[in-house]
Coordinates of C-alpha atoms in Angstrom, one line a residue:
X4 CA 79.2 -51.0 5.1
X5 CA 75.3 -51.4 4.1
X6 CA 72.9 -49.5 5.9
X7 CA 69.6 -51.5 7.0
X8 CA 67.2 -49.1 6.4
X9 CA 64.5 -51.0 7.2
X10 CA 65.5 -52.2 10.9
X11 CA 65.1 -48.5 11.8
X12 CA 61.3 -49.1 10.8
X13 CA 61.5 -52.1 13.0
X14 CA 61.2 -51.9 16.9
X15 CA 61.2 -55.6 17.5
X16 CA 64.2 -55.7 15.1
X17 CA 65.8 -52.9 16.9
X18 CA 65.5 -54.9 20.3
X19 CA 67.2 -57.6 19.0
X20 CA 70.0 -56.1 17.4
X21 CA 70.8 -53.7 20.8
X22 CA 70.9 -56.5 23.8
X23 CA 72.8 -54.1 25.5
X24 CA 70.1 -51.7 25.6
X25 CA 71.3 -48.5 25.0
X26 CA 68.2 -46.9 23.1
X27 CA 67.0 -47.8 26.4
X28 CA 69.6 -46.0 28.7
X29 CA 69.2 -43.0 26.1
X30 CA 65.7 -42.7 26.7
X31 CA 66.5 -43.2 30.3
X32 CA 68.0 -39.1 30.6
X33 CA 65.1 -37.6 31.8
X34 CA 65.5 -40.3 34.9
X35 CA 68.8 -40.0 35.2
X36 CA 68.8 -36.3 35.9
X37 CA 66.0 -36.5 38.6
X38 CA 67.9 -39.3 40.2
X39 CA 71.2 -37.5 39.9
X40 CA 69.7 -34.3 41.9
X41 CA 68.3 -36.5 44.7
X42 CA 71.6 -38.1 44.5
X43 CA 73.6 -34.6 45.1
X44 CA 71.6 -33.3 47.9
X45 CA 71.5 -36.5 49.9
X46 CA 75.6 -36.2 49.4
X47 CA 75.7 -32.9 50.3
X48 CA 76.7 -30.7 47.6
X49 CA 76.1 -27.5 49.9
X50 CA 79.1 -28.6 52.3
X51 CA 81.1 -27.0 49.1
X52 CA 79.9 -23.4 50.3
X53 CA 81.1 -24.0 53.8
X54 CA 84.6 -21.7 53.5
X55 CA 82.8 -19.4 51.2
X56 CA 82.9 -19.7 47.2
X57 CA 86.2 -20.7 45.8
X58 CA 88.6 -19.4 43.9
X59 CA 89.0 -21.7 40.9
X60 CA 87.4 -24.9 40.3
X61 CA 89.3 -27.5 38.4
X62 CA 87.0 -30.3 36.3
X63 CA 88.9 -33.9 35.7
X64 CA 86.9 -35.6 32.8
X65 CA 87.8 -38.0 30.1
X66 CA 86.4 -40.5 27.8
X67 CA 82.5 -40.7 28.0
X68 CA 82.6 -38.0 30.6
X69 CA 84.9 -35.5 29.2
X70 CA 82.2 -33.2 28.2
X71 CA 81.4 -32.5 31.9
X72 CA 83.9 -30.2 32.3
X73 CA 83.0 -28.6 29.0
X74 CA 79.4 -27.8 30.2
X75 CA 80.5 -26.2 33.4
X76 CA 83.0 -23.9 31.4
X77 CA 80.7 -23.1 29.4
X78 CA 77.7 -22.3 31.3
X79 CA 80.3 -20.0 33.6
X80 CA 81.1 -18.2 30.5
X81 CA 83.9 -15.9 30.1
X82 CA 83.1 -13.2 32.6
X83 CA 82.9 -15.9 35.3
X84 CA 84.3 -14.7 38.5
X85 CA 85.4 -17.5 39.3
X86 CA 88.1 -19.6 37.0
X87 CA 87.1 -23.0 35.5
X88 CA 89.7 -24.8 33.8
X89 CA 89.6 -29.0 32.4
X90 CA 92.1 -31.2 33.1
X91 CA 92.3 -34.9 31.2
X92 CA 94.9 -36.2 33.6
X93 CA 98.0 -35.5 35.8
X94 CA 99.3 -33.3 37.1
X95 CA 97.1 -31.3 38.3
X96 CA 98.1 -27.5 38.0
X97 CA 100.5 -26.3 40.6
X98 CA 98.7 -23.4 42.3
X99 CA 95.6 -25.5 42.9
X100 CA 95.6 -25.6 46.8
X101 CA 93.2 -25.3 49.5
X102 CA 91.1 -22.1 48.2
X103 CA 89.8 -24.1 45.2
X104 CA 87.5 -27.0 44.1
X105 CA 88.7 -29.7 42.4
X106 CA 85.7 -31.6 40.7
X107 CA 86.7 -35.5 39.2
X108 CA 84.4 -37.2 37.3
X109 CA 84.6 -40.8 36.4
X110 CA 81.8 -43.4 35.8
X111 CA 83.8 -46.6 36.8
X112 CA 85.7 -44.8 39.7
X113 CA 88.6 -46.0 38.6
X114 CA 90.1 -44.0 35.6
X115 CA 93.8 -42.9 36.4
X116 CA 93.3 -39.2 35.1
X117 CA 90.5 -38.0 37.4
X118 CA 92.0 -40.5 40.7
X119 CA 94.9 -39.5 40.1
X120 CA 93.9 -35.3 40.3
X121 CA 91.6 -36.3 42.9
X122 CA 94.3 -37.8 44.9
X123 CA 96.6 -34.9 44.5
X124 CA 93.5 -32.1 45.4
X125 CA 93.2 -33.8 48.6
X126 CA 97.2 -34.1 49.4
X127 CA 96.9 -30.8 48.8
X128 CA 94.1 -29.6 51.3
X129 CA 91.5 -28.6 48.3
X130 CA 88.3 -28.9 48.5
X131 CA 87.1 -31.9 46.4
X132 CA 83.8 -33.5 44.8
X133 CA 83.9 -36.6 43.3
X134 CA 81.2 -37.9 41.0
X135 CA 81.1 -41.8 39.9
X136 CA 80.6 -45.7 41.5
X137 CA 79.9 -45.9 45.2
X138 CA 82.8 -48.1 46.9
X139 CA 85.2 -47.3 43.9
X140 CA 88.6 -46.1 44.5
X141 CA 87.5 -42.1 43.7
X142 CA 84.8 -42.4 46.0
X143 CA 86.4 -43.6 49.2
X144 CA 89.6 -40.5 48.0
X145 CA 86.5 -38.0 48.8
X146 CA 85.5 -40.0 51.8
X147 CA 89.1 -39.9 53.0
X148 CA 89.7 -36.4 53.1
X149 CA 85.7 -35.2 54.2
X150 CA 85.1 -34.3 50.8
X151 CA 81.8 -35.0 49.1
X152 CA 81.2 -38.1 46.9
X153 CA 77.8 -38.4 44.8
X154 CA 77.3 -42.1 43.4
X155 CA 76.2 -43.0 40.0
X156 CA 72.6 -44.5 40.8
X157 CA 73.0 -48.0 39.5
X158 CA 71.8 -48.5 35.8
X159 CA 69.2 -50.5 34.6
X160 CA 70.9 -51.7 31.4
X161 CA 74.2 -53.1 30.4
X162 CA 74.5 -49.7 28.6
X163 CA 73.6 -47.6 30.9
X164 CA 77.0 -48.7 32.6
X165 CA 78.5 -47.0 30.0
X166 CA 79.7 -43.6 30.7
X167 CA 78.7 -41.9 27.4
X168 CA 75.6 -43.3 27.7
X169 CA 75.0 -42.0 31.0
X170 CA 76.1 -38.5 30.4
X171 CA 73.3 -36.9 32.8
X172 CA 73.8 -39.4 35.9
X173 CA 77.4 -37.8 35.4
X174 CA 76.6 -33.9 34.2
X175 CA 74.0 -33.3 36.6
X176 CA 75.9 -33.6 40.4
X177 CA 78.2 -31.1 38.6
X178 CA 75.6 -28.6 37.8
X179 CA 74.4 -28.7 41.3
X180 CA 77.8 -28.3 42.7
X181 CA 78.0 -25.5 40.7
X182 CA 74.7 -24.0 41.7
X183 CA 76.0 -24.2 44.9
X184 CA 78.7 -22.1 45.1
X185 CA 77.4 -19.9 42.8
X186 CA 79.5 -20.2 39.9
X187 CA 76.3 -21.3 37.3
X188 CA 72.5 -20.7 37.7
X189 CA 71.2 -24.0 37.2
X190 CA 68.9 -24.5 39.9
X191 CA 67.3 -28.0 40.5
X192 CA 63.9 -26.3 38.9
X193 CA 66.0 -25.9 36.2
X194 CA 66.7 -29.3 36.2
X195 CA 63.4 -30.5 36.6
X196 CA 62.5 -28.7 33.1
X197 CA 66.0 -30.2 31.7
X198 CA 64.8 -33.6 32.5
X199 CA 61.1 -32.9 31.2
X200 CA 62.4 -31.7 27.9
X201 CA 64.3 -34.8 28.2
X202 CA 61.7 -37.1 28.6
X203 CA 60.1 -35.2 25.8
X204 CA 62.9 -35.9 23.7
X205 CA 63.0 -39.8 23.8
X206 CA 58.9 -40.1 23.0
X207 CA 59.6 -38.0 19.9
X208 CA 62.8 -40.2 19.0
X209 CA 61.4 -43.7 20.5
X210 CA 62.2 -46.7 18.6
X211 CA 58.3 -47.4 17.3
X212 CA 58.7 -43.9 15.9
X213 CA 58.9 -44.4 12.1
X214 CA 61.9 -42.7 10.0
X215 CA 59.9 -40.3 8.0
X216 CA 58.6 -38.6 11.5
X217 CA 61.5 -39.3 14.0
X218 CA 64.4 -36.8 13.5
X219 CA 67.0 -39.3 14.8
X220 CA 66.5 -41.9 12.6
X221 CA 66.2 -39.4 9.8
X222 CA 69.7 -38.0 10.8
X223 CA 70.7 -41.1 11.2
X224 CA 70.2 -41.8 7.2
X225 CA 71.8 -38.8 6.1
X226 CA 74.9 -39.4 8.4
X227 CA 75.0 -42.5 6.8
X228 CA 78.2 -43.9 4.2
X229 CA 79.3 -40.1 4.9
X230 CA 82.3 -37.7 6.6
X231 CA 80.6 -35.8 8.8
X232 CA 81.5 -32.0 9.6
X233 CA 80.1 -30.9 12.6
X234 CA 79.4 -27.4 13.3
X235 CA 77.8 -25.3 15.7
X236 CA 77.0 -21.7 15.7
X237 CA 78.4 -21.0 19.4
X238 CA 78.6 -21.5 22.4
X239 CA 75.9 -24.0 23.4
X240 CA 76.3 -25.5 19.9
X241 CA 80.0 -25.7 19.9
X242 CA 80.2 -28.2 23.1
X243 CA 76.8 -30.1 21.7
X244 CA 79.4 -30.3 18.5
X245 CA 81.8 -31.8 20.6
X246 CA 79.5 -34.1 22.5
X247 CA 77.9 -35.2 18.8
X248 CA 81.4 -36.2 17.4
X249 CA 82.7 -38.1 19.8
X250 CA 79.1 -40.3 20.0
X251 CA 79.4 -40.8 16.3
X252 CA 83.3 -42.5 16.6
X253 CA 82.7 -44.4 19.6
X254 CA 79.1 -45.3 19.0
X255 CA 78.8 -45.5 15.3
X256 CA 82.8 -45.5 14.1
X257 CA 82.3 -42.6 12.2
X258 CA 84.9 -40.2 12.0
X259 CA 83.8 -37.0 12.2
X260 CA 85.1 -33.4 13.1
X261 CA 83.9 -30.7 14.9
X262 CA 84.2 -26.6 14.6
X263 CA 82.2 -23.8 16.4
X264 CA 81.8 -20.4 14.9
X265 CA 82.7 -18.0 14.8
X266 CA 86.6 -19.1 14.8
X267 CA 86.5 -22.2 12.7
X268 CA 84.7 -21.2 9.7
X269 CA 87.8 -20.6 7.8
X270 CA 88.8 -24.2 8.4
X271 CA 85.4 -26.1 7.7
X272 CA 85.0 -24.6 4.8
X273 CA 88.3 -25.4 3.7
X274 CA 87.3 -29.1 3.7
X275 CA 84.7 -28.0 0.7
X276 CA 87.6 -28.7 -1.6
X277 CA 89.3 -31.3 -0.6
X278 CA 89.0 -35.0 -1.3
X279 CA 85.5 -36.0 0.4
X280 CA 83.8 -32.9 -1.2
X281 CA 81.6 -33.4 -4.3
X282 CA 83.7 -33.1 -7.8
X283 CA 81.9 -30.8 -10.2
X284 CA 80.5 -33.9 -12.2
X285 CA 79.3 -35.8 -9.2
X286 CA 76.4 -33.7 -8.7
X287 CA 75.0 -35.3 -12.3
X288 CA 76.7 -38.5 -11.9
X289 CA 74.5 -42.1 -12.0
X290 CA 75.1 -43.1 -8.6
X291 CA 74.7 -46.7 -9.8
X292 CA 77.6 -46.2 -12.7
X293 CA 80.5 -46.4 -10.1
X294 CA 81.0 -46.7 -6.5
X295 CA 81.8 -43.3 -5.2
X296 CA 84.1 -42.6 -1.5
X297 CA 82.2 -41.6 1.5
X298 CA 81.5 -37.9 0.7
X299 CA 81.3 -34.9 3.1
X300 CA 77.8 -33.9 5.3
X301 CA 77.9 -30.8 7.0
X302 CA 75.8 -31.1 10.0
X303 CA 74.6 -27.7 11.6
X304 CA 74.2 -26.9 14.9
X305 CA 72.0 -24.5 15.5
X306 CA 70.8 -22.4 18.5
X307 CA 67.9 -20.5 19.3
X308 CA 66.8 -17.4 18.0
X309 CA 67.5 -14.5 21.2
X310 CA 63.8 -13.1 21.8
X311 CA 62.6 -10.1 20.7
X312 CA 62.5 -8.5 23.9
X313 CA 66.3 -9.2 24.3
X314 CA 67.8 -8.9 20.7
X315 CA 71.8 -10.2 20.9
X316 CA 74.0 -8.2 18.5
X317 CA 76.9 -11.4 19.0
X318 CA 74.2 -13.8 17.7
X319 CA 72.9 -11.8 14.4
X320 CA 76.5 -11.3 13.8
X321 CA 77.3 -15.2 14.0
X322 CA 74.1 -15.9 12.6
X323 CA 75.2 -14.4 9.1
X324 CA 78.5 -16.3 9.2
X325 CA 76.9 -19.4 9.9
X326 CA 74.5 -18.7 6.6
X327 CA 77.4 -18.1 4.9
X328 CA 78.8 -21.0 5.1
X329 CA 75.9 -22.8 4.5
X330 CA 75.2 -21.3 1.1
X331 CA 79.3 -21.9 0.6
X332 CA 78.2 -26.0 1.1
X333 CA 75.1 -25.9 -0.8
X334 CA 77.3 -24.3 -3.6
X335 CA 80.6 -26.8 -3.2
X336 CA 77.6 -29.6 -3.9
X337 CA 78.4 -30.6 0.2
X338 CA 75.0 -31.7 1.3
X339 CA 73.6 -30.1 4.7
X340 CA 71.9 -31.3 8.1
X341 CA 70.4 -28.9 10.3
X342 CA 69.2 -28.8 13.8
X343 CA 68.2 -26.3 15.9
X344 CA 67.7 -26.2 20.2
X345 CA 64.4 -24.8 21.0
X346 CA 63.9 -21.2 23.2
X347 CA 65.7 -21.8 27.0
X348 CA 68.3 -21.8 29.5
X349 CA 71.8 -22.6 27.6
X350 CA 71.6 -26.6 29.3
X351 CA 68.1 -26.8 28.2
X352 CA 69.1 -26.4 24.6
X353 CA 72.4 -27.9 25.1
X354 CA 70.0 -31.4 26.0
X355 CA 68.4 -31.1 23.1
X356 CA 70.7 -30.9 20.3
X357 CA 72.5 -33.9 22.6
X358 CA 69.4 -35.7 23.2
X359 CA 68.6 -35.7 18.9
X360 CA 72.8 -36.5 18.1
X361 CA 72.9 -39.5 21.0
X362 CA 69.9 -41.0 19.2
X363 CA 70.9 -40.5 16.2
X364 CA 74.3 -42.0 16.8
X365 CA 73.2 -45.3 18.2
X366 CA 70.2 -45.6 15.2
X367 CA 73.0 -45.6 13.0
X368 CA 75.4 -47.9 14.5
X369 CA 72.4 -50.4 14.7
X370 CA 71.3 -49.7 11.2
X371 CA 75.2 -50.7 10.2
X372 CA 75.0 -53.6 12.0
X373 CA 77.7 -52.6 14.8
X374 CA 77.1 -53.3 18.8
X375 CA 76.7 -49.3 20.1
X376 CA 78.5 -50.3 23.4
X377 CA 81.7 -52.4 22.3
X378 CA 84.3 -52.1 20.1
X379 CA 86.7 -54.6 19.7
X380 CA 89.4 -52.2 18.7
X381 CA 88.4 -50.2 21.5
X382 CA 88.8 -53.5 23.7
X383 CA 91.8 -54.6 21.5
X384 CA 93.8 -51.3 22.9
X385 CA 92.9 -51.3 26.3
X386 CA 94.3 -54.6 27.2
X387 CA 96.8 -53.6 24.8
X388 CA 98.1 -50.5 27.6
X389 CA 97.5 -52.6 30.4

């Protein structure tokens, strides 16, 4: 498909090709995380803590949303003393009962994985915290059983609708919840700075922003008529990896994978000899001779360098593979994207290596000439398992 490189210079152009405005929810984060903490505490996220902190919390996420439950886990990390495990869909694990917190997440209210756990937590006498529509079918389960119920603030855009592009509105009663009971040390100053960095984020990657000087629309480019291999160099990365790749297929149609190091370095560099990855005369090839395949892009995740004050042996150690591996791509002839989170709290540079991917994503499903918010395929299956 031919890339329209110059609607990215375009902003009038760029209106008219996203009706359903989801630059504009994008750029909409910053909002969407102040409203989402006013939204928490007037539900009453600290009615968690009443019986004391719990014993394991499960997250229900899927689709748009599924990286919820992937932000908690991570920022509990592996010492946590408290267990966090994801769940997709039913059942819901068998020793989940009333000493635990179930947390379901779902934009619409209405998908059967999270109801469905959400249902069972309550049968069961668990604590519960819902997260999506007020009046939906999850929200009045919470109601029901005196748990607590934060609604999605309604969006301002078709897109925003959308639970993908309204990851924070989603993310950000969780984090409190999690605050809460102590199980993460996201604090709602901490959220104030998230939603900042944020608001930051969509002046630098704003529509009138020309290519040459706007890092989306530059990734954009180089994602483009590509394979994308998405990598990140840990922790923070990995999810943001996760988070990136699933943007790119439902947002762009660009199928992508994902790896985090240090475990999947092995296997992405694998791909640098397989059949997307530059043959030895491509690199002097006339690009205009013959048509080549979509070729491989490795796009690197990167976080920020520990401070002096606090050096991290883990991160030098993972910062060597990770060059490894990029001098292994530069030498296969597999062309390399970087980006790297600026000095923080892990969900301040987890937002923005999102933020610059979610921009990015949408640029370049607009620069193709696709609708970032519907698929027909996507539309095509779901009445399809109806």
């Amino acid at each position: 498909m031919a890339l329209d490189e110059q609607l990215l210079d375009d902003p009038d152009a760029l209106a008219q090709a996203d009706p359903s405005g989801s630059l504009r929810a994008l750029a909409s984060a910053g909002a969407q995380v102040r409203a989402a903490v006013r939204a928490a505490e007037e539900a009453g996220v600290d009615r968690l803590t009443r019986d004391g902190r719990p014993r394991a919390v499960v997250v229900a996420s899927l689709g748009g949303s599924a990286v919820v439950g992937d932000v908690l886990t991570m920022l509990a990390g592996s010492g946590s003393p408290v267990q966090v495990s994801v769940r997709r869909g039913m059942p819901l694990p068998g020793w989940v009962g009333p000493l635990d917190l179930v947390v379901a997440v779902s934009m619409s209210g209405r998908a059967p994985g999270p109801l469905g756990l959400a249902a069972e937590a309550a049968r069961r006498g668990a604590r519960l915290l819902t997260v999506g529509t007020a009046g939906s079918p999850l929200a009045e389960v919470a109601i029901r059983t005196n748990g607590v119920h934060v609604p999605v603030p309604p969006a301002a855009t078709t897109a925003g609708r959308a639970s993908r592009m309204a990851l924070w509105s989603l993310l950000t009663p969780v984090l409190a919840a999690g605050h809460a009971i102590g199980l993460t040390d996201v604090s709602p100053t901490l959220l104030a700075r998230v939603a900042d960095r944020l608001d930051e984020h969509a002046t630098t990657f704003r529509p009138s922003s020309d290519a040459f000087v706007n890092p989306a629309k530059s990734l954009a480019l180089d994602l483009a008529d590509c394979v994308p291999v998405v990598l990140g160099d840990g922790d923070v990365t990995g999810v943001a990896a996760s988070r990136a790749v699933a943007m790119l297929a439902r947002t762009a149609r660009v199928p992508a994978m994902r790896g985090a190091l240090p475990d999947d370095a092995g296997d992405v560099v694998a791909t640098f000899g397989g059949p997307f990855a530059a043959k030895p005369g491509d690199l002097f090839a006339d690009p205009f001779d013959a048509p080549t395949g979509p070729r491989l892009r490795l796009l690197f995740l990167r976080d920020a360098e520990p401070s002096v004050e606090r050096p991290d042996g883990a991160w030098l150690e993972t910062s060597r593979t990770a060059d490894a591996v990029r001098i292994t791509a530069e030498e296969a002839g597999v062309k390399v994207s970087e980006a790297t989170a600026n000095p923080g709290h892990p969900i301040e540079r987890f937002a923005d290596l999102v933020a610059l991917t979610d921009f990015a994503s949408v640029y370049l499903a607009l620069a193709s000439g696709l609708d970032p918010l519907t698929s027909p395929h996507v539309a095509d299956l779901r009445d399809r398992t109806r």
